[in-house]
């Protein structure tokens, strides 16, 4: 379970009227003071009422995974703790939120899900509900990542190489698109309905790529860029007779960064229209 995704995780777990083994995986580490926000390993018996919630409640699908193993829980906990902090190929250290199903999905897939994933060690299977975009209503169901066969010789495997770094970049992109969609849904629901769910994902990818090519670095600017594209057309920044180029021609913005220019344009001309603040 991911303590960030499952609000007040430890308090809610300890309040349950059933016997659950609870092992915060930040306990006994330098991050012990935020153990409630880190990964939490739970041991359930087969009759636990919690299984029904895990199977059926969306909160659990986005906050937890199901691990199967014949190894003792202490061994699994020790194995997982080695992923609390990982080091990339440049020597930079990161806290890896492997308990977050979204992060784990991209991280584990980066090892090649068609084969046994050696880094799972004593974990025979890691079950995750496949992440679905907010604009897709169908539940994709559980996906299983397989660990090595019992007794198989361990082979060295870097838990955070170049492929894994790229995978976490993809996870961030997914989260960013989810935030963009939530903002557009809140502020421009009518305009957003013009895009079908199948077209929305590629549209968001395209808008983010063009925003980056335009030099926009802040998330606020990227949200404004997508909102303006939705309401004024994808070519709003280049249309000869468009409001943006007209505004630029009447303002001294040469010393501004691309973010500053776009945000200044929005604040002085379009903020009353209900775009994101």
mmCIF file with all atom_site columns, N, CA and C in Angstrom, residues 179-190 192 274 276:
data_model
loop_
_atom_site.group_PDB
_atom_site.id
_atom_site.type_symbol
_atom_site.label_atom_id
_atom_site.label_alt_id
_atom_site.label_comp_id
_atom_site.label_asym_id
_atom_site.label_entity_id
_atom_site.label_seq_id
_atom_site.pdbx_PDB_ins_code
_atom_site.Cartn_x
_atom_site.Cartn_y
_atom_site.Cartn_z
_atom_site.occupancy
_atom_site.B_iso_or_equiv
_atom_site.pdbx_formal_charge
_atom_site.auth_seq_id
_atom_site.auth_comp_id
_atom_site.auth_asym_id
_atom_site.auth_atom_id
_atom_site.pdbx_PDB_model_num
ATOM 1  N N  . UNK A 1 179 ? -3.771  15.609 -14.434 1.00 0.00 ? 179 UNK A N  1
ATOM 2  C CA . UNK A 1 179 ? -4.040  16.914 -13.827 1.00 0.00 ? 179 UNK A CA 1
ATOM 3  C C  . UNK A 1 179 ? -4.569  17.901 -14.867 1.00 0.00 ? 179 UNK A C  1
ATOM 4  N N  . UNK A 1 180 ? -4.003  17.848 -16.066 1.00 0.00 ? 180 UNK A N  1
ATOM 5  C CA . UNK A 1 180 ? -4.484  18.720 -17.137 1.00 0.00 ? 180 UNK A CA 1
ATOM 6  C C  . UNK A 1 180 ? -5.950  18.430 -17.447 1.00 0.00 ? 180 UNK A C  1
ATOM 7  N N  . UNK A 1 181 ? -6.277  17.161 -17.551 1.00 0.00 ? 181 UNK A N  1
ATOM 8  C CA . UNK A 1 181 ? -7.653  16.790 -17.851 1.00 0.00 ? 181 UNK A CA 1
ATOM 9  C C  . UNK A 1 181 ? -8.598  17.261 -16.755 1.00 0.00 ? 181 UNK A C  1
ATOM 10 N N  . UNK A 1 182 ? -8.201  17.085 -15.499 1.00 0.00 ? 182 UNK A N  1
ATOM 11 C CA . UNK A 1 182 ? -9.059  17.509 -14.385 1.00 0.00 ? 182 UNK A CA 1
ATOM 12 C C  . UNK A 1 182 ? -9.302  19.008 -14.436 1.00 0.00 ? 182 UNK A C  1
ATOM 13 N N  . UNK A 1 183 ? -8.274  19.776 -14.778 1.00 0.00 ? 183 UNK A N  1
ATOM 14 C CA . UNK A 1 183 ? -8.414  21.232 -14.855 1.00 0.00 ? 183 UNK A CA 1
ATOM 15 C C  . UNK A 1 183 ? -9.309  21.628 -16.019 1.00 0.00 ? 183 UNK A C  1
ATOM 16 N N  . UNK A 1 184 ? -9.117  20.990 -17.168 1.00 0.00 ? 184 UNK A N  1
ATOM 17 C CA . UNK A 1 184 ? -9.950  21.298 -18.327 1.00 0.00 ? 184 UNK A CA 1
ATOM 18 C C  . UNK A 1 184 ? -11.400 20.884 -18.086 1.00 0.00 ? 184 UNK A C  1
ATOM 19 N N  . UNK A 1 185 ? -11.579 19.766 -17.421 1.00 0.00 ? 185 UNK A N  1
ATOM 20 C CA . UNK A 1 185 ? -12.926 19.297 -17.123 1.00 0.00 ? 185 UNK A CA 1
ATOM 21 C C  . UNK A 1 185 ? -13.642 20.259 -16.186 1.00 0.00 ? 185 UNK A C  1
ATOM 22 N N  . UNK A 1 186 ? -12.892 20.845 -15.252 1.00 0.00 ? 186 UNK A N  1
ATOM 23 C CA . UNK A 1 186 ? -13.494 21.769 -14.294 1.00 0.00 ? 186 UNK A CA 1
ATOM 24 C C  . UNK A 1 186 ? -13.795 23.126 -14.922 1.00 0.00 ? 186 UNK A C  1
ATOM 25 N N  . UNK A 1 187 ? -12.948 23.577 -15.857 1.00 0.00 ? 187 UNK A N  1
ATOM 26 C CA . UNK A 1 187 ? -13.070 24.928 -16.389 1.00 0.00 ? 187 UNK A CA 1
ATOM 27 C C  . UNK A 1 187 ? -13.667 25.016 -17.788 1.00 0.00 ? 187 UNK A C  1
ATOM 28 N N  . UNK A 1 188 ? -13.505 23.956 -18.584 1.00 0.00 ? 188 UNK A N  1
ATOM 29 C CA . UNK A 1 188 ? -13.965 24.003 -19.978 1.00 0.00 ? 188 UNK A CA 1
ATOM 30 C C  . UNK A 1 188 ? -14.692 22.710 -20.353 1.00 0.00 ? 188 UNK A C  1
ATOM 31 N N  . UNK A 1 189 ? -15.675 22.290 -19.587 1.00 0.00 ? 189 UNK A N  1
ATOM 32 C CA . UNK A 1 189 ? -16.299 20.984 -19.841 1.00 0.00 ? 189 UNK A CA 1
ATOM 33 C C  . UNK A 1 189 ? -16.994 20.890 -21.195 1.00 0.00 ? 189 UNK A C  1
ATOM 34 N N  . UNK A 1 190 ? -17.623 21.967 -21.648 1.00 0.00 ? 190 UNK A N  1
ATOM 35 C CA . UNK A 1 190 ? -18.340 21.925 -22.925 1.00 0.00 ? 190 UNK A CA 1
ATOM 36 C C  . UNK A 1 190 ? -17.367 21.752 -24.087 1.00 0.00 ? 190 UNK A C  1
ATOM 37 N N  . UNK A 1 192 ? -14.419 20.562 -23.941 1.00 0.00 ? 192 UNK A N  1
ATOM 38 C CA . UNK A 1 192 ? -13.733 19.274 -23.814 1.00 0.00 ? 192 UNK A CA 1
ATOM 39 C C  . UNK A 1 192 ? -14.563 18.142 -24.419 1.00 0.00 ? 192 UNK A C  1
ATOM 40 N N  . UNK A 1 274 ? -12.667 32.391 -17.478 1.00 0.00 ? 274 UNK A N  1
ATOM 41 C CA . UNK A 1 274 ? -12.773 31.196 -16.656 1.00 0.00 ? 274 UNK A CA 1
ATOM 42 C C  . UNK A 1 274 ? -11.694 30.159 -16.891 1.00 0.00 ? 274 UNK A C  1
ATOM 43 N N  . UNK A 1 276 ? -7.887  28.459 -16.104 1.00 0.00 ? 276 UNK A N  1
ATOM 44 C CA . UNK A 1 276 ? -7.338  28.105 -14.792 1.00 0.00 ? 276 UNK A CA 1
ATOM 45 C C  . UNK A 1 276 ? -6.575  29.238 -14.142 1.00 0.00 ? 276 UNK A C  1
#
